[in-house]
Short mmCIF file of C-alpha atoms in Angstrom, two decimals:
data_model
loop_
_atom_site.label_atom_id
_atom_site.label_comp_id
_atom_site.label_asym_id
_atom_site.label_seq_id
_atom_site.Cartn_x
_atom_site.Cartn_y
_atom_site.Cartn_z
CA MET U 18 3.18 -9.53 -17.85
CA PRO U 19 2.97 -5.88 -18.86
CA VAL U 20 4.55 -3.27 -16.61
CA PHE U 21 3.06 0.22 -16.62
CA THR U 22 5.30 3.26 -16.46
CA ARG U 23 2.85 5.52 -14.65
CA GLN U 24 1.39 5.30 -11.19
CA ASP U 25 -2.38 4.98 -11.12
CA SER U 26 -4.25 8.00 -9.82
CA SER U 27 -4.86 6.53 -6.35
CA LEU U 28 -1.15 5.84 -5.80
CA ARG U 29 -0.17 9.31 -7.02
CA LYS U 30 -2.77 10.81 -4.70
CA ALA U 31 -1.49 8.84 -1.71
CA ASN U 32 2.07 9.88 -2.53
CA HIS U 33 1.14 13.58 -2.67
CA GLU U 34 -0.73 13.27 0.61
CA LEU U 35 2.22 11.60 2.30
CA GLU U 36 4.67 14.22 1.00
CA ALA U 37 2.35 17.02 2.11
CA GLY U 38 1.90 15.55 5.60
CA LEU U 39 5.51 14.50 6.28
CA GLY U 40 8.46 16.69 7.09
CA ALA U 41 12.04 15.92 6.15
CA HIS U 42 12.34 13.31 8.90
CA GLY U 43 8.91 11.75 8.74
CA GLU U 44 7.16 14.08 11.21
CA THR U 45 4.06 16.17 10.67
CA ARG U 46 4.82 19.65 9.40
CA PRO U 47 3.83 22.48 11.75
CA ALA U 48 0.94 24.75 10.90
CA THR U 49 1.67 28.06 9.16
CA VAL U 50 2.39 30.90 11.57
CA GLY U 51 -0.61 33.13 11.92
CA ALA U 52 -3.07 30.59 10.50
CA PRO U 53 -6.24 30.12 12.55
CA ALA U 54 -6.34 27.02 14.73
CA VAL U 55 -8.55 24.26 13.40
CA ASP U 56 -10.19 21.73 15.68
CA ARG U 57 -9.85 18.49 13.70
CA ALA U 58 -11.75 15.66 15.33
CA GLU U 59 -11.26 13.51 12.24
CA PRO U 60 -7.77 12.61 10.94
CA THR U 61 -6.67 14.10 7.64
CA ARG U 62 -6.12 11.95 4.55
CA ALA U 63 -2.34 12.17 4.99
CA GLU U 64 -2.66 10.95 8.59
CA LYS U 65 -4.86 8.07 7.44
CA ALA U 66 -2.34 7.12 4.77
CA ARG U 67 0.54 7.13 7.28
CA ALA U 68 -1.52 5.13 9.77
CA ALA U 69 -2.32 2.58 7.08
CA LEU U 70 1.37 2.14 6.27
CA ARG U 71 2.24 1.74 9.97
CA ALA U 72 -0.56 -0.76 10.59
CA ALA U 73 -0.11 -2.80 7.40
CA PRO U 74 1.30 -6.30 7.93
CA ARG U 75 4.95 -6.80 7.07
CA VAL U 76 6.08 -10.09 5.72
CA ALA U 77 8.81 -12.70 5.78
CA ARG U 78 9.74 -15.59 3.52
CA ILE U 79 8.05 -18.90 4.28
CA ASP U 80 8.97 -21.82 2.03
CA GLY U 81 10.51 -19.45 -0.50
CA GLU U 82 7.43 -17.18 -0.69
CA GLN U 83 6.47 -14.04 1.21
CA ALA U 84 3.87 -14.32 3.95
CA PRO U 85 2.61 -11.98 6.74
CA GLY U 86 4.99 -11.68 9.68
CA GLU U 87 8.47 -10.10 9.70
CA PHE U 88 10.83 -7.86 7.76
CA LEU U 89 12.44 -9.02 4.53
CA GLN U 90 15.66 -7.26 5.53
CA ARG U 91 16.76 -5.73 8.79
CA ALA U 92 18.92 -2.63 8.62
CA LYS U 93 22.23 -4.16 9.74
CA GLY U 94 25.42 -2.40 8.71
CA PHE U 95 26.20 1.01 7.30
CA LEU U 96 23.52 2.56 5.05
CA LYS U 97 21.41 -0.58 4.97
CA ALA U 98 17.67 -0.08 4.59
CA GLU U 99 14.85 -1.89 6.29
CA VAL U 100 12.90 -3.71 3.59
CA TYR U 101 9.39 -5.02 4.12
CA ILE U 102 6.16 -5.57 2.24
CA THR U 103 3.22 -3.40 3.17
CA HIS U 104 0.04 -2.22 1.46
CA LEU U 105 -0.65 1.11 -0.21
CA ASN U 106 -4.29 1.70 -1.19
CA GLY U 107 -4.92 -2.02 -0.93
CA GLN U 108 -2.01 -3.02 -3.17
CA PRO U 109 1.06 -4.87 -1.88
CA VAL U 110 4.27 -2.89 -2.30
CA VAL U 111 7.86 -3.36 -1.18
CA CYS U 112 9.02 -0.50 1.03
CA LYS U 113 12.72 0.31 1.31
CA ASP U 114 13.09 2.43 4.43
CA TYR U 115 16.18 4.42 5.47
CA ARG U 116 14.40 6.51 8.12
CA ARG U 117 16.61 5.12 10.89
CA TYR U 118 19.26 7.57 9.58
CA ALA U 119 17.04 10.64 9.96
CA GLY U 120 18.88 13.42 11.76
CA THR U 121 22.32 11.81 11.29
CA PRO U 122 25.15 12.67 8.88
CA ALA U 123 24.29 9.52 6.91
CA ALA U 124 20.83 10.92 6.05
CA LEU U 125 22.23 12.90 3.12
CA MET U 126 23.64 9.76 1.50
CA ALA U 127 20.47 7.80 2.31
CA ARG U 128 18.36 10.43 0.54
CA TRP U 129 20.62 10.16 -2.49
CA LEU U 130 20.20 6.35 -2.50
CA VAL U 131 16.40 6.72 -2.45
CA ARG U 132 16.43 9.21 -5.35
CA HIS U 133 18.98 7.14 -7.27
CA GLU U 134 17.12 3.84 -7.05
CA LEU U 135 13.82 5.54 -7.87
CA LYS U 136 15.41 7.11 -10.97
CA MET U 137 16.88 3.78 -12.09
CA LEU U 138 13.52 2.01 -11.73
CA GLU U 139 11.69 4.78 -13.55
CA ARG U 140 14.09 4.35 -16.48
CA LEU U 141 13.11 0.65 -16.56
CA GLY U 142 9.39 1.31 -16.05
CA ASP U 143 8.29 -0.67 -19.14
CA TRP U 144 10.61 -3.63 -18.53
CA THR U 145 9.14 -6.87 -17.14
CA HIS U 146 12.41 -7.99 -15.54
CA ALA U 147 12.54 -5.24 -12.90
CA PRO U 148 9.99 -3.94 -10.37
CA ARG U 149 8.29 -0.70 -11.30
CA ALA U 150 8.64 2.37 -9.11
CA VAL U 151 5.42 3.14 -7.21
CA ALA U 152 6.04 6.21 -5.04
CA ARG U 153 8.58 8.10 -2.99
CA LEU U 154 6.92 7.87 0.42
CA SER U 155 9.30 10.29 2.13
CA PRO U 156 12.80 11.66 1.51
CA LEU U 157 14.15 8.49 3.16
CA SER U 158 11.80 5.78 1.89
CA LEU U 159 10.36 4.54 -1.38
CA ALA U 160 7.78 2.00 -2.49
CA MET U 161 8.16 -0.29 -5.47
CA GLU U 162 6.23 -3.10 -7.10
CA TYR U 163 5.97 -6.33 -5.13
CA ILE U 164 7.25 -9.27 -7.21
CA PRO U 165 5.73 -12.57 -5.99
CA GLY U 166 7.96 -15.62 -6.12
CA PRO U 167 11.01 -17.19 -4.49
CA LEU U 168 14.53 -15.84 -4.63
CA LEU U 169 16.86 -17.66 -6.99
CA SER U 170 19.04 -18.54 -3.99
CA ASP U 171 16.04 -20.22 -2.28
CA ALA U 172 14.31 -21.83 -5.26
CA ALA U 173 13.97 -25.61 -5.63
CA LEU U 174 14.96 -26.33 -9.23
CA ASP U 175 15.66 -29.34 -11.41
CA ASP U 176 18.24 -29.96 -14.16
CA VAL U 177 15.94 -28.92 -17.00
CA THR U 178 14.82 -25.76 -15.18
CA ASP U 179 18.42 -24.91 -14.27
CA ALA U 180 19.61 -24.88 -17.88
CA ARG U 181 16.66 -22.83 -19.12
CA LEU U 182 16.87 -20.39 -16.22
CA SER U 183 20.59 -19.87 -16.74
CA GLN U 184 20.01 -18.89 -20.37
CA GLN U 185 17.14 -16.59 -19.38
CA LEU U 186 19.20 -14.83 -16.72
CA ILE U 187 22.07 -14.10 -19.12
CA LEU U 188 19.59 -12.79 -21.70
CA VAL U 189 17.97 -10.57 -19.05
CA VAL U 190 21.37 -9.11 -18.12
CA GLN U 191 22.14 -8.48 -21.78
CA GLN U 192 18.77 -6.73 -22.22
CA LEU U 193 19.61 -4.52 -19.25
CA HIS U 194 22.89 -3.58 -20.91
CA GLN U 195 21.05 -2.79 -24.13
CA ARG U 196 19.06 -0.30 -22.09
CA GLN U 197 22.38 1.36 -21.23
CA MET U 198 22.38 0.27 -17.60
CA ALA U 199 24.48 -2.05 -15.41
CA HIS U 200 23.14 -3.67 -12.24
CA ASN U 201 26.47 -4.12 -10.38
CA ASP U 202 25.06 -6.45 -7.69
CA ILE U 203 23.77 -9.59 -9.39
CA ARG U 204 23.46 -12.42 -6.88
CA GLY U 205 20.94 -15.13 -6.00
CA SER U 206 19.25 -12.93 -3.40
CA ASN U 207 18.72 -10.17 -5.98
CA VAL U 208 16.88 -12.34 -8.49
CA VAL U 209 13.19 -13.21 -7.93
CA LEU U 210 11.55 -15.93 -10.01
CA ARG U 211 8.11 -14.68 -11.05
CA ASP U 212 6.35 -17.66 -12.64
CA GLY U 213 9.81 -19.09 -13.30
CA VAL U 214 11.03 -15.93 -15.09
CA PRO U 215 13.98 -14.04 -13.53
CA VAL U 216 13.30 -10.50 -12.28
CA LEU U 217 16.20 -8.36 -11.04
CA ILE U 218 15.67 -6.45 -7.79
CA ASP U 219 17.70 -4.02 -5.65
CA PHE U 220 18.93 -1.37 -8.07
CA THR U 221 20.75 0.60 -5.37
CA SER U 222 24.11 -0.07 -7.05
CA ALA U 223 22.82 0.24 -10.63
CA VAL U 224 24.37 2.85 -12.91
CA ARG U 225 23.82 4.15 -16.40
CA LEU U 226 26.46 2.95 -18.80
CA PRO U 227 28.56 5.89 -20.03
CA ARG U 228 28.24 6.76 -23.72
CA LEU U 229 30.66 9.67 -23.87
CA PRO U 230 33.73 9.55 -26.11
CA GLY U 231 36.55 7.60 -24.47
CA THR U 232 34.28 5.68 -22.07
CA ALA U 233 33.86 2.51 -24.15
CA THR U 234 36.41 0.61 -22.04
CA LEU U 235 34.65 1.55 -18.79
CA ALA U 236 31.25 0.51 -20.16
CA ARG U 237 32.70 -2.80 -21.36
CA MET U 238 34.19 -3.48 -17.90
CA MET U 239 30.83 -2.84 -16.23
CA ARG U 240 29.02 -5.17 -18.62
CA ARG U 241 31.63 -7.88 -18.04
CA PHE U 242 31.21 -7.44 -14.27
CA ASP U 243 27.47 -8.22 -14.54
CA LEU U 244 28.07 -11.16 -16.87
CA ARG U 245 30.73 -12.62 -14.57
CA HIS U 246 28.31 -12.63 -11.65
CA SER U 247 25.60 -14.18 -13.83
CA LEU U 248 28.01 -16.95 -14.80
CA LYS U 249 28.92 -17.48 -11.14
CA LEU U 250 25.24 -18.06 -10.43
CA LYS U 251 25.14 -20.56 -13.27
CA GLN U 252 28.22 -22.39 -11.95
CA ARG U 253 27.74 -22.22 -8.16
CA THR U 254 24.02 -21.74 -7.51
CA LEU U 255 22.63 -23.76 -10.42
CA GLY U 256 25.55 -26.19 -10.58
CA LEU U 257 25.91 -26.05 -14.37
CA PRO U 258 29.21 -26.32 -16.28
CA LEU U 259 30.54 -23.33 -18.16
CA SER U 260 31.50 -23.30 -21.80
CA THR U 261 35.10 -22.49 -22.74
CA ARG U 262 34.15 -18.94 -23.69
CA GLU U 263 32.18 -18.46 -20.44
CA ALA U 264 35.09 -19.79 -18.37
CA ARG U 265 37.41 -17.25 -20.00
CA LEU U 266 35.10 -14.44 -18.87
CA LEU U 267 35.67 -15.49 -15.25
CA ILE U 268 39.45 -15.27 -15.56
CA ARG U 269 40.70 -12.08 -13.97
CA SER U 270 44.11 -10.49 -13.72
CA GLY U 271 46.17 -10.92 -10.55
CA ARG U 272 45.89 -7.20 -9.79
CA LEU U 273 42.09 -7.27 -10.01
CA ASN U 274 41.97 -10.39 -7.82
CA ARG U 275 44.02 -8.67 -5.13
CA ALA U 276 41.83 -5.55 -5.25
CA LEU U 277 38.66 -7.63 -4.98
CA ARG U 278 40.14 -9.62 -2.09
CA VAL U 279 40.81 -6.41 -0.15
CA TRP U 280 37.26 -5.22 -0.88
CA LYS U 281 35.52 -8.48 0.05
CA LYS U 282 37.67 -9.45 3.04
CA GLY U 283 38.56 -6.06 4.48
CA ILE U 284 36.26 -3.20 3.48
CA LEU U 285 32.86 -4.79 2.73
CA PRO U 286 32.51 -6.72 6.05
CA ARG U 287 33.13 -3.48 7.97
CA LEU U 288 30.48 -1.64 5.96
CA LYS U 289 28.03 -4.45 6.66
CA GLY U 290 28.76 -4.33 10.36
CA ARG U 291 30.62 -7.65 10.56
CA LYS U 292 33.90 -8.01 12.40
CA HIS U 293 35.09 -10.94 10.30
#
């Protein structure tokens, strides 16, 4: 399935209208001082676009697919976005919304996350294994391509599909690395199966692989991090055995294990808003 790098004209137009009609925190910008008052009985295009986004149905997963109803992700924990599917100019899009942080100290970081993920997706605009960027709806929210299909963690698979999917996923990760990028958060809930083909989502943690002199070791560590998590999906989610070489990739030093244990057991639960 081809992925286009440019927004179509209607999406670009809606994006410009939204940016023109929204202030920094999602409110209508005040009129220019000294401008004559205008009696507007009819809503402007920007107001119509915002109303359409507010009124559009949001969706939840039913039997592994998305269907009208609830949010895909509630904003629980520090710097977590609300994620839902809505419609923009009649097309389904996934909206990642950080507007709950508007007016707080966390808004600065949330704005950076929006810009960062948008930039990462734009770099992968012609790649079929990632959603394409659609529009930055506001400083604290962005829209991206809706990928139909179940999450890898929810999919009902068989032995033949498991083996083929495992190979495809590792190849997809390697292609991402060839594009000088690391995902850094590969898990079953961040892989959507579109017609049985893995598509990576949630590029919030993605980074460009460094290519400067002296950074080869760092880039190699980041690639190995992605591959380790892909192999964990093969072993734990798909239930497939690892080859000897693959098993060696999962072996970590004692120091790294201790650091990861502190991160997973101590720091990460607090960031996600969990006590334990």
